[in-house]
CSV table of C-alpha atoms and ligand atoms in Angstrom, one decimal:
chain,number,residue,atom,x,y,z
A,285,MET,CA,-22.6,-19.8,5.7
A,286,HIS,CA,-24.6,-19.4,8.4
A,287,THR,CA,-23.0,-16.7,9.7
A,288,CYS,CA,-21.9,-13.1,9.6
A,289,LYS,CA,-18.6,-14.5,10.6
A,290,GLU,CA,-17.6,-17.2,8.6
A,291,ALA,CA,-18.8,-14.5,6.0
A,292,ILE,CA,-16.5,-11.7,6.7
A,293,GLU,CA,-13.7,-14.4,6.9
A,294,LEU,CA,-13.9,-15.2,3.1
A,295,LEU,CA,-14.0,-11.5,2.1
A,296,ALA,CA,-10.8,-11.0,0.6
A,297,ALA,CA,-10.7,-14.1,-1.6
A,298,TYR,CA,-14.3,-13.4,-2.5
A,299,LEU,CA,-13.1,-10.1,-3.9
A,300,ASP,CA,-9.9,-11.2,-5.5
A,301,GLY,CA,-12.2,-13.6,-7.6
A,302,GLU,CA,-10.4,-17.3,-5.5
A,303,LEU,CA,-13.6,-19.0,-3.8
A,304,PRO,CA,-14.4,-22.0,-5.4
A,305,PRO,CA,-18.1,-22.0,-6.7
A,306,ALA,CA,-19.7,-23.6,-4.1
A,307,GLN,CA,-18.6,-21.0,-1.1
A,308,LYS,CA,-19.1,-18.3,-3.6
A,309,GLN,CA,-22.0,-19.1,-3.4
A,310,ALA,CA,-22.7,-19.8,-0.2
A,311,LEU,CA,-21.7,-16.3,0.7
A,312,GLU,CA,-23.7,-14.5,-1.7
A,313,GLU,CA,-27.0,-16.3,-0.1
A,314,HIS,CA,-25.7,-14.8,3.1
A,315,LEU,CA,-25.0,-11.5,1.9
A,316,GLY,CA,-28.8,-11.6,-0.1
A,317,ALA,CA,-30.3,-11.8,3.0
A,318,CYS,CA,-27.9,-10.2,5.5
A,319,ALA,CA,-28.1,-6.4,5.4
A,320,PRO,CA,-25.0,-5.4,8.0
A,321,CYS,CA,-23.0,-7.5,5.7
A,322,VAL,CA,-23.9,-5.8,2.2
A,323,ASP,CA,-22.8,-2.4,4.4
A,324,PHE,CA,-19.7,-4.0,5.8
A,325,VAL,CA,-18.8,-5.5,2.5
A,326,ALA,CA,-19.2,-1.8,0.7
A,327,THR,CA,-16.9,0.0,3.4
A,328,TYR,CA,-14.3,-2.8,3.1
A,329,ARG,CA,-14.1,-2.7,-0.4
A,330,GLN,CA,-13.3,1.5,0.0
A,331,THR,CA,-11.3,0.6,2.6
A,332,PRO,CA,-7.8,-0.1,0.4
A,333,GLY,CA,-8.5,2.7,-2.4
A,334,LEU,CA,-9.0,5.3,1.0
A,335,CYS,CA,-5.9,4.5,2.6
A,336,LYS,CA,-4.3,4.8,-0.2
A,337,LYS,CA,-5.2,8.3,-0.6
A,338,ALA,CA,-4.4,9.2,2.4
A,339,LEU,CA,-1.0,7.4,3.3
A,340,GLU,CA,0.9,7.7,-0.4
A,341,ALA,CA,3.8,10.1,0.4
A,342,LYS,CA,5.1,13.6,-1.4
A,343,MET,CA,8.9,13.4,-1.5
A,344,PRO,CA,9.2,16.7,-0.1
A,345,LYS,CA,10.6,19.5,-2.8
A,346,ASP,CA,14.2,20.0,-0.4
A,347,LEU,CA,15.1,16.0,-0.5
A,348,ALA,CA,13.6,15.9,-4.2
A,349,ASP,CA,16.0,19.1,-5.3
A,350,SER,CA,19.3,17.1,-4.0
A,351,LEU,CA,17.7,13.7,-5.4
A,352,SER,CA,18.0,15.9,-8.4
A,353,ALA,CA,21.4,16.8,-7.8
A,354,PHE,CA,22.9,13.9,-6.8
A,355,LEU,CA,21.7,11.6,-10.4
A,356,ARG,CA,23.1,14.9,-12.4
A,357,LYS,CA,26.5,14.6,-10.3
A,358,HIS,CA,26.4,10.7,-10.5
A,359,THR,CA,24.8,10.5,-14.6
A,360,ALA,CA,27.5,12.9,-16.2
A,361,ALA,CA,29.2,11.1,-18.9
B,153,MET,CA,7.6,18.2,-18.2
B,154,SER,CA,7.2,16.3,-21.0
B,155,ASP,CA,4.4,14.4,-22.8
B,156,ALA,CA,6.8,11.5,-23.8
B,157,SER,CA,5.6,7.8,-22.4
B,158,ASP,CA,7.7,6.0,-20.2
B,159,GLU,CA,8.6,4.1,-22.7
B,160,GLU,CA,10.0,6.9,-25.0
B,161,LEU,CA,11.9,8.3,-22.4
B,162,LEU,CA,13.1,5.5,-21.6
B,163,ARG,CA,14.4,4.7,-25.2
B,164,ARG,CA,16.1,7.9,-24.4
B,165,ALA,CA,17.9,7.7,-21.5
B,166,ARG,CA,19.2,4.3,-22.5
B,167,ASN,CA,21.4,6.4,-25.0
B,168,ASN,CA,22.5,8.1,-21.9
B,169,ASP,CA,20.0,11.1,-22.4
B,170,THR,CA,20.6,12.4,-18.9
B,171,ALA,CA,17.1,14.9,-19.4
B,172,ALA,CA,14.9,12.0,-20.2
B,173,PHE,CA,16.3,10.2,-17.3
B,174,GLU,CA,15.9,12.7,-15.3
B,175,GLU,CA,12.0,13.5,-16.3
B,176,LEU,CA,11.7,9.4,-15.2
B,177,VAL,CA,12.5,10.0,-11.6
B,178,GLY,CA,10.3,12.8,-11.3
B,179,ARG,CA,7.8,10.6,-12.7
B,180,SER,CA,8.4,7.8,-9.9
B,181,ARG,CA,10.5,9.6,-7.0
B,182,ASP,CA,7.4,10.0,-4.9
B,183,ARG,CA,6.6,6.6,-5.0
B,184,VAL,CA,9.7,5.4,-4.3
B,185,PHE,CA,10.5,7.6,-1.5
B,186,GLY,CA,6.7,6.8,-0.5
B,187,VAL,CA,7.1,3.1,-0.1
B,188,ALA,CA,10.8,3.6,1.4
B,189,LEU,CA,9.2,6.3,3.9
B,190,ARG,CA,6.5,4.1,5.0
B,191,ILE,CA,9.0,0.9,5.1
B,192,LEU,CA,11.9,2.9,7.8
B,193,HIS,CA,9.9,5.9,9.2
B,194,SER,CA,12.5,8.0,8.5
B,195,GLU,CA,12.8,10.6,5.7
B,196,ALA,CA,16.1,11.0,5.6
B,197,GLU,CA,16.9,6.8,5.1
B,198,ALA,CA,13.8,7.0,2.2
B,199,ALA,CA,15.7,9.6,0.5
B,200,GLU,CA,19.5,7.6,0.8
B,201,VAL,CA,17.0,4.6,-0.8
B,202,ALA,CA,15.8,6.6,-3.6
B,203,GLN,CA,19.0,8.0,-4.1
B,204,GLU,CA,20.6,4.6,-4.2
B,205,THR,CA,17.6,3.1,-6.2
B,206,PHE,CA,17.7,5.5,-9.1
B,207,LEU,CA,21.5,5.0,-9.3
B,208,SER,CA,21.2,1.5,-9.4
B,209,ALA,CA,18.8,2.1,-12.1
B,210,TRP,CA,20.3,4.2,-14.2
B,211,ARG,CA,23.7,1.8,-14.3
B,212,SER,CA,21.7,-1.0,-14.8
B,213,LEU,CA,19.0,0.6,-17.2
B,214,GLY,CA,19.8,-1.7,-20.3
B,215,GLN,CA,18.3,-4.9,-18.1
B,216,LEU,CA,15.0,-3.4,-18.5
B,217,SER,CA,12.8,-4.1,-21.0
B,218,GLY,CA,9.7,-2.1,-22.4
B,219,ASP,CA,7.7,0.3,-20.0
B,220,GLN,CA,8.1,-0.9,-16.6
B,221,PHE,CA,10.3,2.3,-14.9
B,222,SER,CA,8.1,2.9,-12.3
B,223,HIS,CA,7.2,-0.7,-11.6
B,224,TRP,CA,11.2,-1.5,-11.4
B,225,VAL,CA,12.4,1.2,-9.3
B,226,HIS,CA,9.3,0.8,-7.2
B,227,ARG,CA,10.6,-2.5,-6.4
B,228,ILE,CA,14.1,-1.7,-6.0
B,229,ALA,CA,13.0,0.5,-3.5
B,230,ALA,CA,10.5,-1.7,-1.4
B,231,ASN,CA,13.5,-4.2,-1.4
B,232,ARG,CA,16.4,-1.9,-0.7
B,233,ALA,CA,14.2,-0.6,2.6
B,234,LEU,CA,13.4,-3.8,3.8
B,235,MET,CA,17.1,-5.3,4.2
B,236,ARG,CA,17.7,-1.9,5.9
B,237,LEU,CA,14.7,-2.1,8.2
B,238,ARG,CA,16.1,-5.7,8.7
B,239,HIS,CA,18.8,-4.8,10.0
B,240,GLN,CA,17.2,-2.3,12.2
B,241,LYS,CA,15.2,-4.6,13.9
B,242,VAL,CA,15.4,-6.1,16.9
B,243,ALA,CA,13.5,-9.3,17.8
B,244,ASN,CA,10.1,-8.7,18.8
B,245,GLN,CA,8.1,-11.6,19.6
B,246,VAL,CA,5.3,-10.0,21.5
B,247,GLU,CA,2.0,-10.9,20.2
B,248,GLU,CA,0.0,-7.5,19.2
B,249,SER,CA,-3.2,-6.9,18.6
B,250,ILE,CA,-5.3,-6.0,16.4
B,251,GLU,CA,-8.7,-5.0,16.1
B,252,SER,CA,-11.5,-7.1,14.7
B,253,PRO,CA,-15.7,-6.7,14.3
B,254,LYS,CA,-17.7,-7.5,16.6
B,255,PHE,CA,-19.8,-11.0,16.4
B,256,ASN,CA,-22.4,-12.2,18.9
B,257,ALA,CA,-22.2,-15.4,20.3
B,258,ARG,CA,-24.0,-17.1,16.9
B,259,GLY,CA,-21.5,-15.1,15.2
B,260,SER,CA,-23.7,-12.9,13.6
B,261,LEU,CA,-22.2,-9.1,13.0
B,262,ILE,CA,-23.5,-7.0,16.3
B,263,GLU,CA,-22.5,-3.4,15.1
B,264,SER,CA,-23.7,-1.4,12.3
B,265,VAL,CA,-22.0,0.8,9.7
B,266,ALA,CA,-21.6,4.1,9.6
B,267,ASP,CA,-22.4,6.5,7.0
B,268,TRP,CA,-19.3,6.8,5.3
B,269,ALA,CA,-19.3,9.9,3.0
B,270,PRO,CA,-18.7,9.1,-1.1
B,271,THR,CA,-15.2,10.7,-1.7
B,272,ALA,CA,-15.0,11.2,-5.7
B,273,GLU,CA,-12.5,9.4,-8.0
B,274,GLY,CA,-9.2,12.0,-7.9
B,275,ALA,CA,-10.6,14.2,-5.0
B,276,SER,CA,-8.7,14.7,-2.1
B,277,LEU,CA,-8.7,13.0,0.9
B,278,ASP,CA,-10.8,15.1,4.2
B,279,ALA,CA,-7.4,16.0,6.1
B,280,GLU,CA,-9.0,14.7,10.0
B,281,LEU,CA,-9.9,11.6,7.9
B,282,ARG,CA,-6.2,11.5,6.3
B,283,ARG,CA,-5.1,11.9,10.1
B,284,ALA,CA,-7.3,9.2,11.2
B,285,ILE,CA,-6.2,6.4,8.4
B,286,GLU,CA,-2.5,7.4,9.5
B,287,GLU,CA,-2.8,7.0,13.1
B,288,ALA,CA,-4.4,3.4,12.7
B,289,SER,CA,-2.1,2.3,10.1
B,290,GLN,CA,0.7,3.1,12.9
B,291,SER,CA,-1.1,0.9,15.2
B,292,LEU,CA,-1.2,-2.0,13.1
B,293,PRO,CA,1.3,-4.6,13.9
B,294,GLU,CA,4.4,-4.4,11.9
B,295,SER,CA,3.2,-7.7,10.1
B,296,ALA,CA,0.6,-6.6,9.0
B,297,ARG,CA,1.2,-3.2,8.5
B,298,GLN,CA,4.1,-4.2,6.0
B,299,VAL,CA,1.8,-6.0,3.9
B,300,PHE,CA,-1.4,-3.9,3.8
B,301,LEU,CA,1.3,-0.6,3.1
B,302,LEU,CA,3.3,-2.5,0.6
B,303,HIS,CA,-0.2,-4.1,-1.4
B,304,ASP,CA,-2.8,-1.6,-0.6
B,305,VAL,CA,-0.9,1.6,-0.7
B,306,GLU,CA,1.9,0.7,-3.1
B,307,GLY,CA,0.1,-1.6,-5.3
B,308,LEU,CA,2.7,-5.3,-5.1
B,309,ASP,CA,1.2,-8.0,-5.5
B,310,TYR,CA,1.2,-10.9,-3.0
B,311,GLN,CA,4.1,-12.6,-5.1
B,312,GLN,CA,6.3,-9.6,-5.1
B,313,ILE,CA,5.5,-8.7,-0.8
B,314,SER,CA,6.1,-12.4,-0.5
B,315,GLU,CA,9.3,-11.8,-2.2
B,316,ILE,CA,10.5,-9.2,-0.1
B,317,THR,CA,9.3,-10.7,3.1
B,318,LYS,CA,9.6,-14.6,2.9
B,319,ASP,CA,6.1,-14.9,3.7
B,320,SER,CA,3.9,-17.7,2.0
B,321,VAL,CA,1.7,-15.7,0.2
B,322,ALA,CA,-1.4,-17.2,2.4
B,323,ALA,CA,0.0,-16.0,5.4
B,324,LEU,CA,0.1,-12.2,3.4
B,325,LYS,CA,-3.4,-12.7,2.2
B,326,SER,CA,-4.6,-13.7,5.6
B,327,ARG,CA,-2.4,-10.7,7.4
B,328,LEU,CA,-3.9,-8.3,4.7
B,329,HIS,CA,-6.9,-9.2,5.8
B,330,ARG,CA,-6.6,-8.9,9.1
B,331,ALA,CA,-4.8,-5.1,8.3
B,332,ARG,CA,-7.7,-3.8,6.3
B,333,LEU,CA,-10.7,-5.2,8.8
B,334,ALA,CA,-8.7,-3.0,11.7
B,335,MET,CA,-8.5,0.3,9.0
B,336,ARG,CA,-11.6,-0.5,7.9
B,337,ALA,CA,-13.1,-0.4,11.3
B,338,ALA,CA,-10.4,3.0,12.3
B,339,ILE,CA,-12.7,4.6,9.6
B,340,ASP,CA,-16.0,4.0,10.2
B,341,ARG,CA,-15.1,4.9,13.3
B,342,PHE,CA,-14.2,8.4,12.7
B,343,TYR,CA,-17.4,8.8,10.3
B,344,ALA,CA,-19.6,7.5,13.3
B,345,GLU,CA,-17.9,9.9,15.2
B,346,LYS,CA,-18.3,12.7,12.9
B,347,GLY,CA,-22.4,11.9,12.0
B,348,SER,CA,-22.8,12.8,16.2
B,349,GLU,CA,-21.1,15.7,15.3
B,350,PRO,CA,-24.3,18.7,15.9
C,240,LIG,ZN1,-23.8,-11.5,7.8
């Protein structure tokens, strides 16, 4: 692993634990010697969680109420 | 709100207990509505998908084993929403651009990372950051946005997404990585701008 570009390309597989041992070791060596990449990895890791919080939707109350009414009507014995 | 487990509610719902079913619906409707909304961009259509999803769930409760109700309806909703999307979509082969990190000619990172304020687990998100994330997700290319929302926001795994989109898992992973890079850049820009405010 010689460049940041190569390191970042492998990040997703690395975090999924799917890198072959040799590549994993090379990536970790790069991270051990490259502060910008360490910051990058830390923020890359936080990204999905922040996005989940931001993008999770709530069903508006009027629609939730119509859903309940609809299901009551269709599930009545 | 009852304290009963999903499994217990499911068992009761199978015996035609509509109140138990309603409780299960209450627990999972935001996720069901959310996945449909993110795919279809229409509250009205997402609400229709939620109706279809829960009605079809009610009618096939017997086929579901264990306590997988929320997972199961979530998946039905994703499938239904994507089916609708395919019918709506006009062919569009334009290559869309997506933001990626900046490297120099030797492949070294040439951008510095802003100071990301930690967001505590369970804490709500800054409204401006939420808006920045929403805007960034809307400007992702459709195929990247789809895998990103289904995986990172809605929690489907690659195999499930692959069944839905018919793309290879490898293609999905690569697209997801691109999407995360673009979203990371947007969040980083948000914090950089915030940090430079007086
Ligand atoms: Zn580096």
